[in-house]
Coordinates of C-alpha atoms (C1' of nucleotides) in Angstrom, one line a residue:
Chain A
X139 CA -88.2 -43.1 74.1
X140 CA -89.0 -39.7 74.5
X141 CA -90.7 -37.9 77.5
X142 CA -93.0 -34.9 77.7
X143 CA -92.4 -32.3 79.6
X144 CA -96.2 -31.9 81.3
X145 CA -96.7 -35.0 82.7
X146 CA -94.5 -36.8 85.6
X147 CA -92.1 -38.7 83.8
X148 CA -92.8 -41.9 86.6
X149 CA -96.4 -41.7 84.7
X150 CA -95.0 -42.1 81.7
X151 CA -93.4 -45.0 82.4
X152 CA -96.4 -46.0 83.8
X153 CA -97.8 -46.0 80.7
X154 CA -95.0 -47.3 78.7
X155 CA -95.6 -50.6 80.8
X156 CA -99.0 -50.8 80.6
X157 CA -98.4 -51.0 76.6
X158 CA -96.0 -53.2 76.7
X159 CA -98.5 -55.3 78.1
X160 CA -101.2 -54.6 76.3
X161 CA -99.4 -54.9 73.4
X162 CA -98.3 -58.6 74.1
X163 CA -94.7 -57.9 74.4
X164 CA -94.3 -58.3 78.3
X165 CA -96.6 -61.9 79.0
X166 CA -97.9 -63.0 81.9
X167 CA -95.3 -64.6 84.7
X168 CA -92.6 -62.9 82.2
X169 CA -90.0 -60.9 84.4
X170 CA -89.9 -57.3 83.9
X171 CA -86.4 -55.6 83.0
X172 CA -84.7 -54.6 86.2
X173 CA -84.9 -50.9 87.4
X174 CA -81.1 -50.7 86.4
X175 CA -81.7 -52.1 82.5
X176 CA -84.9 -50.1 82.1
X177 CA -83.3 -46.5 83.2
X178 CA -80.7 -46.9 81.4
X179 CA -82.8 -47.9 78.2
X180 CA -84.9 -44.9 78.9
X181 CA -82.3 -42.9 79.7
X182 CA -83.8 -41.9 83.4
X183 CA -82.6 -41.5 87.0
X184 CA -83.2 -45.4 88.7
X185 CA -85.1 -43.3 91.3
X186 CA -87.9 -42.5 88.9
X187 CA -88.4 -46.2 87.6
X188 CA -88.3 -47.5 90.8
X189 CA -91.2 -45.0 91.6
X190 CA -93.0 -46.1 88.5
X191 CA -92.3 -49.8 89.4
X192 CA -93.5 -49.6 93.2
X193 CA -96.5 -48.1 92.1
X194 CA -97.4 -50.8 89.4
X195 CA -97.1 -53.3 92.5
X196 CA -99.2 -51.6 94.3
X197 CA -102.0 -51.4 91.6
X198 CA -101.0 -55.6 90.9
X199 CA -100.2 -55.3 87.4
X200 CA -96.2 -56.3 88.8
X201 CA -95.8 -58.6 91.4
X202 CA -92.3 -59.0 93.1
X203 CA -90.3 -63.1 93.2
X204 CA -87.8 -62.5 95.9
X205 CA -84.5 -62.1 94.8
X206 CA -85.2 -62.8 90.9
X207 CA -87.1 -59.7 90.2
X208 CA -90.4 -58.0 89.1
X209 CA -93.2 -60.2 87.0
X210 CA -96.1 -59.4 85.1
X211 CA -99.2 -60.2 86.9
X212 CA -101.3 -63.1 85.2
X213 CA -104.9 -60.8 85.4
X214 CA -102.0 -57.6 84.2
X215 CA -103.9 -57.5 81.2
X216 CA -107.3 -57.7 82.6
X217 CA -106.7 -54.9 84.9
X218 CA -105.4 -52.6 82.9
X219 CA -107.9 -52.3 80.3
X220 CA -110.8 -52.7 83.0
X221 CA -109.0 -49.7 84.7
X222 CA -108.2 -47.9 81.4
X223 CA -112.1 -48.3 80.6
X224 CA -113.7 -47.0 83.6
X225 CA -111.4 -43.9 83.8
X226 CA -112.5 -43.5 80.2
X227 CA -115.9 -44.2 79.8
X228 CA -116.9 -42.4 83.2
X229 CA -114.5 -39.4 83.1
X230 CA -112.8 -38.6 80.2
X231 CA -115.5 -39.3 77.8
X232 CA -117.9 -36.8 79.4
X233 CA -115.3 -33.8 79.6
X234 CA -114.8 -35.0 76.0
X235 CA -118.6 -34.4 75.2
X236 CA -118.7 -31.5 77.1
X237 CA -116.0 -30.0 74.8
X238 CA -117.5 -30.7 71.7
X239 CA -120.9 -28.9 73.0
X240 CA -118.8 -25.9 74.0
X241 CA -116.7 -25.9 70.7
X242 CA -119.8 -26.4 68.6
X243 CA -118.3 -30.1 67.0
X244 CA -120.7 -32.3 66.0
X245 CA -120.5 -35.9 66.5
X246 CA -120.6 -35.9 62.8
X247 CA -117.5 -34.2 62.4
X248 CA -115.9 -36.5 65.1
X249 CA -116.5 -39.6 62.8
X250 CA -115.2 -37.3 60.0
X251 CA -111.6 -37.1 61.3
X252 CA -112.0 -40.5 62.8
X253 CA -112.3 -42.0 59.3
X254 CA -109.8 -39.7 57.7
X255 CA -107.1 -40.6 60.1
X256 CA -107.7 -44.5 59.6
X257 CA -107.0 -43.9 55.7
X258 CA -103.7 -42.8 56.6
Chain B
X297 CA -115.6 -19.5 93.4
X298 CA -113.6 -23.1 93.9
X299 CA -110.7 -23.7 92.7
X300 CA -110.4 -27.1 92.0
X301 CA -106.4 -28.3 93.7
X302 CA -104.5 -30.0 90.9
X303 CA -104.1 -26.6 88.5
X304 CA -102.3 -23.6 89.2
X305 CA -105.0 -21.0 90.4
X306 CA -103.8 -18.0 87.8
X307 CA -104.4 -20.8 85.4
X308 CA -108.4 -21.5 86.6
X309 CA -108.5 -17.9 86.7
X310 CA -107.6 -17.5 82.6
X311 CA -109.5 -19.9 82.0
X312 CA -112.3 -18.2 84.4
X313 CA -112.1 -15.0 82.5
X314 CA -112.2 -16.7 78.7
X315 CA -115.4 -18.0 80.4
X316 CA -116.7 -14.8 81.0
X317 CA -115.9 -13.9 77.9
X318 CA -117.1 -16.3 76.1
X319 CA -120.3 -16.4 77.7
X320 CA -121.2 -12.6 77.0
X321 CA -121.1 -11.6 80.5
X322 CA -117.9 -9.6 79.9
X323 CA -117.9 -7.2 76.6
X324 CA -115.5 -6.2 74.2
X325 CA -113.6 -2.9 75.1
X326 CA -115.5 -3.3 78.8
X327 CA -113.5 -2.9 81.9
X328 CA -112.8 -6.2 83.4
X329 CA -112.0 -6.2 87.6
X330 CA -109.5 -4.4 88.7
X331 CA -106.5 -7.0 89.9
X332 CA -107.1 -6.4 94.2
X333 CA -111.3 -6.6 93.3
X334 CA -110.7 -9.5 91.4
X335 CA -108.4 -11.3 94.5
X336 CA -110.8 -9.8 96.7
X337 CA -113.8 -11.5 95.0
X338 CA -112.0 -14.7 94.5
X339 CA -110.1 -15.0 98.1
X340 CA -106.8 -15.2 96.6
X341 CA -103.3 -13.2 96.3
X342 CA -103.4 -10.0 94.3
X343 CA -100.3 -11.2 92.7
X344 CA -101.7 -14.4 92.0
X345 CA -105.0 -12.6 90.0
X346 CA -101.8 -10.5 88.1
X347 CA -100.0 -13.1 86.9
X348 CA -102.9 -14.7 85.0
X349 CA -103.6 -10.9 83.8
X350 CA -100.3 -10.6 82.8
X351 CA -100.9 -14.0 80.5
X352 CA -104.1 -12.8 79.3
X353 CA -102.2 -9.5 77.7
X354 CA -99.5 -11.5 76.3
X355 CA -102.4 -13.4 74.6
X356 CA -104.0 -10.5 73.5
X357 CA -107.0 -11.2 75.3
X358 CA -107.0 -8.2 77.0
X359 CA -105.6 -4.5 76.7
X360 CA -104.5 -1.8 78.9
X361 CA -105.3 1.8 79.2
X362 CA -103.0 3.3 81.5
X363 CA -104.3 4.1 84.9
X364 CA -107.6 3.0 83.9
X365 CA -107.7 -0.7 83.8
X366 CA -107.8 -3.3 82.1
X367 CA -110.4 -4.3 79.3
X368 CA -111.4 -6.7 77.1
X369 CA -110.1 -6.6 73.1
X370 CA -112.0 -6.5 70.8
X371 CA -111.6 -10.0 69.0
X372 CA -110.9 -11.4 72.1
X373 CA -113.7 -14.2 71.9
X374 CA -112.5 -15.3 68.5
X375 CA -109.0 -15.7 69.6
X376 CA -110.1 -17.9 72.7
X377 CA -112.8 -19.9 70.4
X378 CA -109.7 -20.7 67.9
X379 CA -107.1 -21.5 70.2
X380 CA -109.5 -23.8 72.2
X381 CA -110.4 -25.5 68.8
X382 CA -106.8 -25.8 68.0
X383 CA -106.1 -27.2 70.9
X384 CA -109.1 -29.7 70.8
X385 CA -108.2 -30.8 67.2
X386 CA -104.6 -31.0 67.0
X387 CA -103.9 -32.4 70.4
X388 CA -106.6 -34.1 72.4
X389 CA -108.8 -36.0 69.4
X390 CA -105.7 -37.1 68.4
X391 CA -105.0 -38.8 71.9
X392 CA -109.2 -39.5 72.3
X393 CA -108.7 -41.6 69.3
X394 CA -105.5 -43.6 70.1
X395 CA -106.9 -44.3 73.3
X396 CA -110.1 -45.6 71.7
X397 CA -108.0 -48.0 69.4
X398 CA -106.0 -49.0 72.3
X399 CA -109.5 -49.8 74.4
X400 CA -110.5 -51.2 71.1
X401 CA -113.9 -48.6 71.4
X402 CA -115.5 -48.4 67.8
X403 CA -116.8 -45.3 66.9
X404 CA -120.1 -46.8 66.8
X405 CA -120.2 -47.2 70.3
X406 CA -119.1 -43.4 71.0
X407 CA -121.6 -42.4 68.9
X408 CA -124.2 -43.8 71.0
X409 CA -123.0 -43.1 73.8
X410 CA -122.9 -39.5 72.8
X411 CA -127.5 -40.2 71.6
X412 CA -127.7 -42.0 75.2
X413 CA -126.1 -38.6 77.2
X414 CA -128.1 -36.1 74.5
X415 CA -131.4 -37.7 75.7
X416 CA -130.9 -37.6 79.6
Chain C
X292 CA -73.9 -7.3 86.8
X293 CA -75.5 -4.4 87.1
X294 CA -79.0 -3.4 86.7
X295 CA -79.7 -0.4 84.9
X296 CA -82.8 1.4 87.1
X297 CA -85.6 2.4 84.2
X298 CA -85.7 -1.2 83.0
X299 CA -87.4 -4.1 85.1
X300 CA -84.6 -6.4 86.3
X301 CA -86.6 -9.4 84.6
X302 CA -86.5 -8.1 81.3
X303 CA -82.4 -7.6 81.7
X304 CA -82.0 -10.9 83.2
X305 CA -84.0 -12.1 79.9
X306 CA -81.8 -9.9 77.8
X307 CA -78.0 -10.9 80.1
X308 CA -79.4 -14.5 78.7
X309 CA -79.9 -13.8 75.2
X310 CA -76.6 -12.8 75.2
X311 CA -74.9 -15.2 76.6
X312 CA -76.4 -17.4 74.4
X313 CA -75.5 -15.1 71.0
X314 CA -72.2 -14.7 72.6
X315 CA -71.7 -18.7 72.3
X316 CA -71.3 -18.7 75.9
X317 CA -74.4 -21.1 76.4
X318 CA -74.2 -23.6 74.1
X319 CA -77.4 -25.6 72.5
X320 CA -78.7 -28.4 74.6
X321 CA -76.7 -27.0 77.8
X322 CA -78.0 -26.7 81.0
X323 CA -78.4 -22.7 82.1
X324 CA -77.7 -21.6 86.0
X325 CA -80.4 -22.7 88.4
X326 CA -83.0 -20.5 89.6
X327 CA -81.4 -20.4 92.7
X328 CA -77.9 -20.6 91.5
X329 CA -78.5 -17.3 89.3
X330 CA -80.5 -15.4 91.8
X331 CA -77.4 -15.6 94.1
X332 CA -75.3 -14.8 91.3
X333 CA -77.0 -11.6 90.5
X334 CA -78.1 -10.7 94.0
X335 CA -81.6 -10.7 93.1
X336 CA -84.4 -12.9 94.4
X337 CA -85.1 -15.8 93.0
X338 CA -88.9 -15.2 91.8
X339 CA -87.4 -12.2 89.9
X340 CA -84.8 -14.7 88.3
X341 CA -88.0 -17.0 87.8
X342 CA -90.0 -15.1 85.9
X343 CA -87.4 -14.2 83.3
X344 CA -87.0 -17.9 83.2
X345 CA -90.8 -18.2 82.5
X346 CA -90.6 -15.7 79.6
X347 CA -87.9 -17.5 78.2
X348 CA -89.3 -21.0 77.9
X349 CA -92.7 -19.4 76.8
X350 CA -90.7 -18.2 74.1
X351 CA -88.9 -21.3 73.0
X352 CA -85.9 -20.0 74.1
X353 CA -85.2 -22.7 77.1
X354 CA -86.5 -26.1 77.6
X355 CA -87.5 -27.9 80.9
X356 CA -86.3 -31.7 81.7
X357 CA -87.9 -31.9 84.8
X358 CA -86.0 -32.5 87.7
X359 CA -82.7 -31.6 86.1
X360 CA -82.8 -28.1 85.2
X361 CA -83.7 -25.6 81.9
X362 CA -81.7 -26.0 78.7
X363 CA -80.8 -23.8 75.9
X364 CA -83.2 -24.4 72.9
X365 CA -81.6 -26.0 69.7
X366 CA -83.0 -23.0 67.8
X367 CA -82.2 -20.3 70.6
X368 CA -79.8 -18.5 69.0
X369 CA -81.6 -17.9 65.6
X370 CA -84.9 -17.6 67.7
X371 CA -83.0 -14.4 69.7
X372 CA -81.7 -13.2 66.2
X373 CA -85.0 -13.3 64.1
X374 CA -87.1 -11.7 66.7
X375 CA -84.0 -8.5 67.2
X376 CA -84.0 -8.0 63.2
X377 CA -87.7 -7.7 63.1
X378 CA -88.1 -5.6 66.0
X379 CA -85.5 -3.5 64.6
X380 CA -86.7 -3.7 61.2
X381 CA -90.2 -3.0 61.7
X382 CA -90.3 -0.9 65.1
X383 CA -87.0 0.7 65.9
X384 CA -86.0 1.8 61.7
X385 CA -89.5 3.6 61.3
X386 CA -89.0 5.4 64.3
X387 CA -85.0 6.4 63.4
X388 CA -86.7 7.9 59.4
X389 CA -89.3 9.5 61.4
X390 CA -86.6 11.3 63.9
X391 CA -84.6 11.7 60.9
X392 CA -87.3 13.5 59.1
X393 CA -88.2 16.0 62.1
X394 CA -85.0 17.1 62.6
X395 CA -84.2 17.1 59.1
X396 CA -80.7 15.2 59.2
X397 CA -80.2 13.7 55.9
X398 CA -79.0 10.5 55.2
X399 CA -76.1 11.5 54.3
X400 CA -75.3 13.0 57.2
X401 CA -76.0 9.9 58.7
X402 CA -73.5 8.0 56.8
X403 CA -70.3 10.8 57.4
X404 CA -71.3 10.1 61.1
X405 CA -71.3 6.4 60.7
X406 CA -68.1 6.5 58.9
X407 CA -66.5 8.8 61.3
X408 CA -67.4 6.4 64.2
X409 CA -66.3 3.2 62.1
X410 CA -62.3 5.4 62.5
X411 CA -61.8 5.4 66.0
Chain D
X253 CA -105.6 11.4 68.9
X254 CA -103.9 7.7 70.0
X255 CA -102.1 6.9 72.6
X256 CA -99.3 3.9 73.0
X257 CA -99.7 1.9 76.0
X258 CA -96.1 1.6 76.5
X259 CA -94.8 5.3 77.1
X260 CA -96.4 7.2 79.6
X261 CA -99.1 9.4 78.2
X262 CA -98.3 12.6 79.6
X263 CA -94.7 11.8 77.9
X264 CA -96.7 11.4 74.4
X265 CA -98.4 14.9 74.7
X266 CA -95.3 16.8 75.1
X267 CA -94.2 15.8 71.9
X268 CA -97.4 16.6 71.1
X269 CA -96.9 19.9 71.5
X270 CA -93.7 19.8 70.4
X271 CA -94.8 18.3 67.0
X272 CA -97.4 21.4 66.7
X273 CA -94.7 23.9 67.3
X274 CA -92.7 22.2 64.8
X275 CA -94.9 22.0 62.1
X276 CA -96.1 25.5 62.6
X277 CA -99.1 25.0 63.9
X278 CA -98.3 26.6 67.0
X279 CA -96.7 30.1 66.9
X280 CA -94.3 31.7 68.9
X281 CA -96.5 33.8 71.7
X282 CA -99.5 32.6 70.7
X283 CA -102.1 31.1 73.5
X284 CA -101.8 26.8 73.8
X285 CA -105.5 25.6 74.3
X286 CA -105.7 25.4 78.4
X287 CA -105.9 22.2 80.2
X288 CA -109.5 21.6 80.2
X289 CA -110.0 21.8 76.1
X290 CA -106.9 19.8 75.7
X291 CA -108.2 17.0 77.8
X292 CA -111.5 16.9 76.3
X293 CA -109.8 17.1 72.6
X294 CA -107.1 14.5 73.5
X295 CA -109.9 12.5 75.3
X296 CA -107.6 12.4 78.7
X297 CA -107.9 13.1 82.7
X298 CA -107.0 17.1 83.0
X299 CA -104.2 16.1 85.4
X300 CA -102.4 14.8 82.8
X301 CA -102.6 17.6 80.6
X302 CA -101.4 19.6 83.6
X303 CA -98.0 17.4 84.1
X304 CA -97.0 17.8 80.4
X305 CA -97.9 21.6 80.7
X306 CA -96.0 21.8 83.7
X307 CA -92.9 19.9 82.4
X308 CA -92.8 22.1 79.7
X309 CA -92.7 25.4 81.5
X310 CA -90.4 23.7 83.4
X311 CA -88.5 23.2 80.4
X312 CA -89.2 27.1 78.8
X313 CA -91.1 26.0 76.0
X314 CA -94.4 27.2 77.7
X315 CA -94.6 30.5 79.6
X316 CA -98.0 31.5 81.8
X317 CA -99.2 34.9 81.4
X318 CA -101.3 34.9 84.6
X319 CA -105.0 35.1 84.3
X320 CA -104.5 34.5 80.5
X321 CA -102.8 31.3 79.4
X322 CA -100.2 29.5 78.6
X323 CA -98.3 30.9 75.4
X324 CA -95.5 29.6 73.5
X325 CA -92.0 30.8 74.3
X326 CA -90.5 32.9 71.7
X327 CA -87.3 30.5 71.2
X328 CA -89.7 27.2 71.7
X329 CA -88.2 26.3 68.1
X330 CA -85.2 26.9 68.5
X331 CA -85.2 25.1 72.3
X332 CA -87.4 22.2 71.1
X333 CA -85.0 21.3 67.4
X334 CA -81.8 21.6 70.0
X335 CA -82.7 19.6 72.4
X336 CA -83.9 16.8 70.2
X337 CA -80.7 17.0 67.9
X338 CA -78.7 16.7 70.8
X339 CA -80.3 13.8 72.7
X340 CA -80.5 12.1 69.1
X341 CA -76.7 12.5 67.9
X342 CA -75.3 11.8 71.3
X343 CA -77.4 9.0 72.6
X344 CA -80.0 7.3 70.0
X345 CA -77.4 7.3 67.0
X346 CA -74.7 5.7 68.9
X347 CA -77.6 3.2 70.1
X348 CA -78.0 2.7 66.5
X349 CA -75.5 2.6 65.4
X350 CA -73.7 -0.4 67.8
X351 CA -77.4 -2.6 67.2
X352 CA -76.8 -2.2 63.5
X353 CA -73.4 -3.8 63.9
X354 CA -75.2 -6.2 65.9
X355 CA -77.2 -7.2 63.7
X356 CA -75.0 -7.0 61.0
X357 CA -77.0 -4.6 59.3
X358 CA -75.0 -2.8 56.7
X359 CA -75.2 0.8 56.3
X360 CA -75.9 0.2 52.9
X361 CA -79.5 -1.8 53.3
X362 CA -80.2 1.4 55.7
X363 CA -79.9 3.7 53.1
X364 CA -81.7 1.1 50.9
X365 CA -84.7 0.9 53.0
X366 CA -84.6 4.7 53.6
X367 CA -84.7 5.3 49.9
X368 CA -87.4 2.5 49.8
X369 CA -89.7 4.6 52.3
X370 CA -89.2 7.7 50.6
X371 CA -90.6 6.3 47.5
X372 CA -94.2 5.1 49.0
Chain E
dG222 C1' -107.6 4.6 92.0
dT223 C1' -104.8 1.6 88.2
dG224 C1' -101.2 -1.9 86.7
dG225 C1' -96.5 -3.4 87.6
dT226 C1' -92.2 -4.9 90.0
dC227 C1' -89.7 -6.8 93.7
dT228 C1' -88.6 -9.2 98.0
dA229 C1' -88.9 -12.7 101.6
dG230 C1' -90.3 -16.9 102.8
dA231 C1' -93.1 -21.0 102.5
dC232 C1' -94.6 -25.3 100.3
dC233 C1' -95.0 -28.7 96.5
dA234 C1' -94.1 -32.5 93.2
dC235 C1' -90.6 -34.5 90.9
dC236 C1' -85.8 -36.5 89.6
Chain F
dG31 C1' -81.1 -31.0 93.9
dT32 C1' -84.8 -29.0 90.1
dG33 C1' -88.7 -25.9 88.6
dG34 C1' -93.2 -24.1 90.0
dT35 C1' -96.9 -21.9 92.8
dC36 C1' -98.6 -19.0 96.3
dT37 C1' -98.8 -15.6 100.0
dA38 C1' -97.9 -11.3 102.3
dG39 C1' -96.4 -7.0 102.1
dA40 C1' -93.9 -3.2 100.2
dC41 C1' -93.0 0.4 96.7
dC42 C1' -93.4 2.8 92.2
dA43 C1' -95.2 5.6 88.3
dC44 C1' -99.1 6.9 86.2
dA45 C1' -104.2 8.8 85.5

DNA sequence: GTGGTCTAGACCACC
DNA sequence: GTGGTCTAGACCACA
């Protein structure tokens, strides 16, 4: 996996779990790999997914079984895309409408490239 | 002026001056503040007010007569208008739309989302 | 090093890099001096070392993983190369025919003198 | 007249004047405009007029009959052609000269691109 | 007055 | 430890 250099790479990871989830491959009550196995599969200081970890238990999508290891919550799912949707539908969308007044794009064109990049 | 805390101030400041810009208040080949008046007006560092100065030059957004000041080029709104749409089309509607297939938003809805906000 | 005094320091630390780099002394992919590390190293302060830094990853030169350090560029070296030919090419050569011209030293003159130099 | 924003305009109207007593336009002993019509031709602040007329008394290519003028020097020529040749064989040409082996720029594709010039 | 450079020192998030 | 941002204050050449 590969990392961008303008975003916190802890976020990333962030992310890369919550996908994992969303995508089905990590299930409910399915242990997570440990901090060791996943740094090294990304390539990352231990430090950083430990950061990344702590903070999904925090938000509940992890939850900790003493001594065996990090799980995925059973609402994981739930939560994330609840989350996911509210930070989209309430701020990113607007900024995104406010662009396209300022840039002059219609919604028409939106649907335009929309469509286009489904054929591919 | 506010300066909002996650972004570098010299970046809200570029971006404070393509505003200008683009909104007509500041004219082609017109003197724009002088650095200290600008950190003056805005309560910040002169060197702060120079270093997004400096990046406006190296953009081409603005010119410098010697001992004079600084002032704005003449194609400088089109150069902001198509680096904004560049940036807009080749790097966030291409994140807008994976994160609507990843909600699993249709287009439909964003579409009407987009009437409901035009009639408020 | 030295600093020569009619140049900004900046702009030689950018150039001491470029050549370290042509020189094969930086290799591809290698991590350069910290900020800090460099500044001490020229006896400069570290801003000044910063902002040649800056310049240098704005120009695709260095890269950033965050946390560790800045990197040579995979394409530094024929970055650096490209952008001397067509400075030279296109600034410095007109300028040389022009002198050339004025003080009415011929071309051939220029090549005894080349010639002369290539001996010693 | 236009000015480059990168050499110090005062700098640009000595060669100016140098230029015009070059190409003849400007006799020996015959009156330079004064600082005031300068300025207004050259569209420029009269002290700067004044620091390239003094730099070149300084240098004896302007002499002041007082009450009357600046005039050209009777050996401006000769003063003007030496001092250019000199600075341009002893420091610019060996400049060139080591950035053409830098390059690896062959005298050859000089002499090429000079020819190449001549013919436009 | 103008922009531009440099230093010294502080603080930050991130790895 | 890393880069990055900001401040305060000094100094410079130039117009």
């Amino acid at each position: 996996m590969e990392f961008s250099d303008n975003k916190a790479i802890y976020l990333q990871i962030i992310e890369y779990v919550h996908e994992n989830i969303l995508a089905g491959k990590w299930h409910a009550d399915e242990r997570v790999p440990s901090v060791r196995d996943l740094a090294v599969e990304l390539q990352v200081n231990p430090n950083t997914v430990m950061r990344a970890y702590d903070q999904l238990q925090a938000g509940e999508i992890l939850y900790n079984k003493r001594g065996i290891g990090l799980h995925v919550s059973a609402d994981a799912m739930t939560l994330i895309t609840a989350k996911n949707r509210e930070i989209f539908l309430n701020r990113e969308l607007p900024a995104f409408f406010r662009k396209m007044d300022l840039l002059q794009i219609s919604p028409e064109e939106i649907m335009r490239l929309h469509k286009l990049r489904s054929e591919d």
